[in-house]
Coordinates of C-alpha atoms in Angstrom, one line a residue:
M1 CA 8.5 10.4 -15.7
S2 CA 4.9 11.4 -16.1
R3 CA 2.7 11.6 -13.0
L4 CA 0.0 8.8 -13.1
L5 CA -1.6 9.1 -9.6
E6 CA -1.6 12.0 -7.2
V7 CA -3.3 12.1 -3.8
E8 CA -3.6 15.4 -2.0
D9 CA -4.9 16.1 1.6
L10 CA -7.1 12.9 1.6
Q11 CA -9.3 12.8 4.7
V12 CA -11.6 9.8 5.4
S13 CA -13.7 9.1 8.4
F14 CA -16.1 6.3 9.5
K15 CA -19.3 6.7 11.5
T16 CA -19.5 4.1 14.4
Y17 CA -21.6 3.7 17.5
G18 CA -18.7 5.0 19.5
G19 CA -18.3 8.2 17.4
E20 CA -16.3 9.3 14.3
V21 CA -13.1 7.4 13.5
K22 CA -10.7 9.7 11.6
A23 CA -8.9 7.0 9.7
V24 CA -7.1 9.0 7.1
R25 CA -6.0 12.6 8.1
G26 CA -4.5 14.6 5.2
V27 CA -2.6 12.0 3.2
D28 CA -0.4 13.2 0.3
F29 CA 1.6 11.1 -2.1
Y30 CA 2.2 10.6 -5.8
L31 CA 3.0 7.7 -8.2
N32 CA 4.8 8.1 -11.5
Q33 CA 4.2 6.0 -14.6
G34 CA 6.2 2.7 -14.5
E35 CA 7.1 3.2 -10.8
V36 CA 6.6 0.9 -7.7
L37 CA 5.5 2.8 -4.6
A38 CA 5.3 1.0 -1.2
V39 CA 3.0 2.4 1.5
V40 CA 4.2 0.9 4.7
G41 CA 3.0 1.1 8.3
E42 CA 1.6 -1.0 11.1
S43 CA -2.0 -2.4 11.1
G44 CA -4.7 0.2 11.5
C45 CA -2.6 3.2 10.2
G46 CA -4.9 3.8 7.2
K47 CA -3.1 2.1 4.3
S48 CA -6.0 -0.1 3.1
V49 CA -8.5 2.7 3.6
T50 CA -6.4 5.0 1.4
A51 CA -6.4 2.3 -1.3
Q52 CA -10.1 1.7 -1.0
S53 CA -10.7 5.4 -1.4
I54 CA -8.7 5.5 -4.6
M55 CA -10.7 2.5 -5.9
G56 CA -14.1 3.9 -4.8
L57 CA -14.7 0.8 -2.6
L58 CA -15.5 2.4 0.7
P59 CA -18.8 1.4 2.2
K60 CA -21.0 4.4 1.6
K61 CA -23.3 4.0 4.6
V62 CA -20.5 4.3 7.2
S63 CA -17.7 6.1 5.4
R64 CA -17.2 9.7 4.4
I65 CA -14.5 11.4 2.4
K66 CA -14.2 14.7 4.2
G67 CA -11.7 16.3 1.9
G68 CA -8.9 16.0 -0.5
S69 CA -8.3 15.0 -4.1
V70 CA -7.3 11.9 -6.0
T71 CA -6.1 12.6 -9.6
F72 CA -5.6 9.7 -12.0
E73 CA -4.1 10.4 -15.4
G74 CA -4.9 14.1 -14.8
E75 CA -8.6 13.4 -14.0
E76 CA -10.2 13.9 -10.6
I77 CA -11.7 10.5 -9.7
L78 CA -13.0 11.2 -6.1
G79 CA -16.7 11.5 -6.2
L80 CA -17.1 10.2 -9.8
P81 CA -20.5 8.7 -10.6
K82 CA -20.7 4.9 -10.0
K83 CA -20.8 4.1 -13.7
Q84 CA -17.8 6.1 -14.5
M85 CA -15.8 4.7 -11.6
Q86 CA -16.7 1.2 -12.6
A87 CA -15.3 1.9 -16.1
I88 CA -11.9 2.8 -14.4
K89 CA -11.8 -0.1 -11.9
G90 CA -10.6 -3.2 -13.6
S91 CA -9.7 -1.6 -16.9
K92 CA -7.3 1.1 -15.8
I93 CA -6.8 0.3 -12.1
G94 CA -6.4 -3.3 -11.0
L95 CA -6.6 -4.6 -7.4
I96 CA -4.8 -7.5 -5.8
S97 CA -6.5 -8.2 -2.5
Q98 CA -4.7 -9.6 0.6
D99 CA -7.0 -12.6 1.1
P100 CA -7.5 -14.6 -2.1
M101 CA -9.8 -17.1 -0.5
T102 CA -12.4 -14.5 0.4
S103 CA -11.8 -12.4 -2.7
L104 CA -12.7 -15.2 -5.1
N105 CA -16.2 -16.6 -5.5
P106 CA -16.1 -20.2 -4.1
T107 CA -19.0 -21.3 -6.4
M108 CA -17.4 -20.3 -9.7
M109 CA -14.5 -21.7 -11.7
V110 CA -11.5 -19.4 -11.4
G111 CA -11.2 -19.1 -15.2
K112 CA -14.8 -17.9 -15.4
Q113 CA -14.2 -15.3 -12.8
I114 CA -11.3 -13.8 -14.8
A115 CA -13.4 -14.1 -18.0
E116 CA -16.1 -12.0 -16.4
V117 CA -13.6 -9.1 -15.9
I118 CA -12.4 -9.3 -19.5
K119 CA -15.9 -9.4 -20.8
K120 CA -17.0 -6.4 -18.8
H121 CA -14.0 -4.1 -19.6
T122 CA -12.7 -5.1 -23.0
D123 CA -14.0 -5.7 -26.6
I124 CA -12.4 -9.1 -27.0
A125 CA -14.6 -11.5 -29.0
K126 CA -16.4 -14.1 -26.9
N127 CA -14.7 -17.0 -28.5
Q128 CA -11.3 -15.5 -27.7
I129 CA -11.9 -14.8 -24.0
K130 CA -11.1 -18.3 -22.8
V131 CA -7.9 -18.2 -24.8
R132 CA -6.9 -14.9 -23.2
V133 CA -7.7 -16.3 -19.7
I134 CA -5.4 -19.3 -20.3
E135 CA -2.7 -17.0 -21.5
L136 CA -3.0 -14.9 -18.3
L137 CA -2.9 -18.0 -16.1
A138 CA 0.3 -19.1 -17.9
M139 CA 1.7 -15.6 -17.6
V140 CA 1.4 -15.6 -13.8
G141 CA 3.2 -19.0 -13.6
L142 CA 0.3 -21.4 -13.0
P143 CA 1.2 -24.9 -14.2
N144 CA -1.3 -26.6 -16.6
P145 CA -3.3 -23.4 -17.2
E146 CA -6.0 -25.2 -19.3
Q147 CA -6.7 -27.4 -16.3
R148 CA -6.7 -24.5 -13.8
Y149 CA -9.3 -22.7 -15.8
S150 CA -12.0 -25.2 -14.8
Q151 CA -11.0 -25.5 -11.2
Y152 CA -12.6 -23.9 -8.2
P153 CA -10.8 -21.8 -5.6
H154 CA -10.8 -24.5 -2.9
E155 CA -8.9 -26.8 -5.3
L156 CA -6.0 -24.4 -5.5
S157 CA -3.2 -23.7 -2.9
G158 CA -2.9 -20.2 -1.3
G159 CA -0.1 -19.3 -3.7
M160 CA -2.1 -20.4 -6.7
R161 CA -5.1 -18.4 -5.6
Q162 CA -3.0 -15.4 -5.3
R163 CA -1.7 -15.9 -8.8
V164 CA -5.3 -16.1 -10.0
L165 CA -6.0 -12.7 -8.4
I166 CA -2.9 -11.3 -10.1
A167 CA -4.1 -12.7 -13.4
M168 CA -7.4 -11.0 -12.8
A169 CA -5.8 -7.7 -11.9
I170 CA -3.7 -7.6 -15.1
S171 CA -6.4 -9.0 -17.4
C172 CA -7.3 -5.6 -18.9
D173 CA -3.7 -4.2 -19.1
P174 CA -4.2 -1.6 -16.3
Q175 CA -1.9 1.4 -16.0
L176 CA -2.0 1.0 -12.2
I177 CA -2.1 -2.1 -9.9
I178 CA -2.9 -1.7 -6.2
A179 CA -1.5 -4.7 -4.3
D180 CA -3.0 -4.7 -0.8
E181 CA -0.7 -7.0 1.4
P182 CA -0.3 -9.5 -1.5
T183 CA 1.9 -11.8 0.5
T184 CA 0.4 -11.7 4.0
A185 CA -1.3 -15.1 4.0
L186 CA 1.6 -17.0 2.2
D187 CA 4.6 -18.8 3.5
V188 CA 8.0 -17.4 3.0
T189 CA 8.9 -19.4 -0.1
I190 CA 5.7 -18.5 -1.9
Q191 CA 6.0 -14.9 -0.8
A192 CA 9.3 -14.7 -2.7
Q193 CA 7.8 -16.2 -5.8
I194 CA 4.9 -13.8 -5.7
L195 CA 7.2 -10.8 -5.3
D196 CA 9.4 -12.0 -8.2
L197 CA 6.3 -12.4 -10.3
L198 CA 5.1 -8.8 -9.5
K199 CA 8.6 -7.4 -10.4
D200 CA 8.6 -9.3 -13.7
L201 CA 5.0 -8.2 -14.6
Q202 CA 5.8 -4.6 -13.8
K203 CA 8.7 -4.6 -16.1
S204 CA 7.1 -6.6 -18.9
L205 CA 3.8 -4.7 -18.8
D206 CA 5.3 -1.3 -18.0
T207 CA 2.6 -0.7 -15.4
S208 CA 2.8 1.2 -12.1
I209 CA 2.3 -0.6 -8.7
M210 CA 1.2 0.7 -5.4
I211 CA 2.0 -2.0 -2.9
I212 CA 0.6 -1.8 0.6
T213 CA 2.5 -3.7 3.3
H214 CA 3.9 -3.7 6.8
D215 CA 6.9 -5.8 5.8
L216 CA 10.0 -3.7 5.1
G217 CA 11.6 -6.8 3.5
V218 CA 8.9 -6.6 0.8
V219 CA 9.6 -2.9 0.4
A220 CA 13.3 -3.5 -0.2
E221 CA 12.5 -6.3 -2.7
V222 CA 10.1 -4.5 -5.1
A223 CA 9.8 -0.7 -4.5
Q224 CA 11.6 2.3 -5.8
R225 CA 9.9 4.8 -3.4
V226 CA 8.4 4.5 0.0
A227 CA 5.6 6.4 1.9
V228 CA 5.7 5.6 5.7
M229 CA 2.2 6.0 7.2
Y230 CA 1.3 6.3 10.9
A231 CA -2.1 7.0 12.4
G232 CA -3.6 8.2 9.2
V233 CA -0.7 10.5 8.2
I234 CA 2.3 10.1 5.8
V235 CA 5.1 10.9 8.3
E236 CA 8.0 10.3 5.8
S237 CA 8.5 9.7 2.1
G238 CA 11.5 9.1 -0.1
T239 CA 13.3 6.6 -2.3
V240 CA 14.1 3.2 -0.9
E241 CA 17.8 4.2 -0.5
E242 CA 16.8 7.4 1.4
I243 CA 14.4 5.6 3.7
F244 CA 16.7 2.7 4.5
E245 CA 20.0 4.6 4.7
N246 CA 19.0 8.1 5.9
P247 CA 15.6 7.9 7.6
D248 CA 14.5 11.2 9.2
H249 CA 11.5 10.2 11.4
P250 CA 11.7 8.3 14.7
Y251 CA 8.8 6.0 13.6
T252 CA 10.8 5.0 10.6
W253 CA 13.8 4.4 12.8
G254 CA 11.7 2.1 15.0
L255 CA 10.5 0.1 12.0
L256 CA 14.0 -0.4 10.8
N257 CA 15.3 -1.3 14.3
S258 CA 12.6 -4.0 14.5
I259 CA 13.9 -5.9 11.5
P260 CA 16.1 -9.0 12.2
K261 CA 19.6 -8.4 11.0
Y262 CA 21.2 -11.4 9.3
G263 CA 24.9 -12.1 8.9
S264 CA 26.2 -9.9 11.6
G265 CA 26.9 -12.8 14.0
E266 CA 25.3 -10.8 16.8
K267 CA 22.5 -12.2 19.0
D268 CA 20.9 -8.8 19.8
R269 CA 17.2 -8.8 20.6
L270 CA 14.8 -7.0 18.3
I271 CA 13.9 -3.5 19.5
P272 CA 10.1 -3.1 19.7
I273 CA 8.3 0.3 19.4
Q274 CA 6.9 0.8 22.9
G275 CA 3.4 1.9 23.5
S276 CA 0.2 1.9 21.3
P277 CA -1.0 3.9 18.4
P278 CA -3.2 6.9 19.2
D279 CA -7.0 6.7 19.5
L280 CA -8.4 7.9 16.1
F281 CA -11.7 8.8 17.7
A282 CA -9.8 11.7 19.2
P283 CA -6.5 12.0 17.3
P284 CA -3.7 14.1 18.8
T285 CA -3.3 17.7 17.7
G286 CA 0.5 17.4 17.5
C287 CA 2.7 14.7 16.0
P288 CA 0.7 11.4 16.2
F289 CA 3.9 9.5 17.2
A290 CA 4.8 11.8 20.1
A291 CA 3.4 9.6 22.8
R292 CA 5.7 6.7 21.7
C293 CA 8.7 8.7 20.7
E294 CA 11.7 8.8 23.1
Y295 CA 12.9 12.0 21.5
A296 CA 9.6 13.9 21.9
M297 CA 9.6 17.5 22.9
E298 CA 6.9 19.8 24.2
I299 CA 6.2 21.2 20.7
C300 CA 5.7 17.7 19.4
V301 CA 2.6 17.2 21.6
Q302 CA 1.2 20.7 20.8
E303 CA 1.5 21.1 17.1
M304 CA 1.8 18.9 13.9
P305 CA 5.1 19.5 12.2
D306 CA 5.2 20.6 8.6
K307 CA 7.0 18.6 5.9
K308 CA 10.8 19.2 6.0
R309 CA 12.5 18.3 2.7
T310 CA 16.1 17.0 2.7
S311 CA 16.0 16.3 -1.1
E312 CA 13.6 16.6 -4.0
T313 CA 12.3 13.1 -3.2
H314 CA 12.7 12.9 0.6
H315 CA 10.7 14.6 3.3
A316 CA 9.6 13.9 6.8
R317 CA 7.2 15.5 9.3
C318 CA 9.2 15.7 12.5
W319 CA 10.2 18.6 14.8
L320 CA 13.7 17.1 15.1
N321 CA 14.3 18.2 11.6
D322 CA 13.6 21.8 12.5
P323 CA 16.9 23.9 12.6
R324 CA 15.9 25.1 16.1
A325 CA 15.6 21.5 17.5
P326 CA 18.4 19.9 19.5
L327 CA 20.5 17.2 17.8
V328 CA 19.4 13.6 18.6
K329 CA 22.9 12.9 19.8
D330 CA 22.6 15.7 22.4
L331 CA 19.3 14.3 23.6
I332 CA 21.0 10.9 24.1
S333 CA 23.9 12.4 26.0
A334 CA 21.4 14.3 28.2
G335 CA 19.8 11.0 29.2
R336 CA 16.6 11.6 27.2
A337 CA 17.0 8.5 25.1
E338 CA 19.3 5.5 24.4

């Protein structure tokens, strides 16, 4: 597989009245052509900020990219002039926002909004743009696409509005689609339909998808690889099978333990992750999860662990993976954890 997107040591901060918020602190990941990568983590961990950095959508007055590199198709796109970045957004990289009601213009017909994107980024003849929009609306599963073209966002359901955003994202045949929490505001039935649609489009268009979510059910449904993010850092990365079957970081263990388990016949309570995320005004010098980790050692508080690879595709940043660290089963038997 050819490398489509590569993010290296990305660092993003925000200026606030309370000080500097270090939202993203050295993020590294990559995405291959035709692959689906899920970036997963709880709210506030820096997932959406990372996506906005890639798209060049951060508010310039309060945000600052302090370091790192974002390479798309072998070209560095961090810091590109506005005109060059606008040529990439929409045409080569499409975005599906998490709130379709606020992402669509309430005063414009949805078909006209998609048509604007096509007109700006393609050379399709004006008399063919409406035909193309209706094709897109049909492609994403909207019934009566000719009628939907002339409707306004408030006339559509939440699931229909999300399909309009997907149609907009794929309108220029992008190589990469960034889907930021695409199912958050939808009920379970519609969520399943949207996920099936994304899978079908990824296969039919041979595009890559970076899906941002806090829902591990979504990860299992659509992704091939997973990057687990916590407090502005990628703490573990691997294939879906590696993350679900052999996770190497206590935060990943906590996420997996908090998922309801069906079909077991047991009535066990969900196991929450105790404590709160660290303050990113003054992030910890060591592992960001140390304060909430029941296996934490003194070194965890003092120093950030390096990446420890267990395979070519799987790595985690945890001192428990150091050969000098005690085994987790020994910590449990010593009464350090349950």
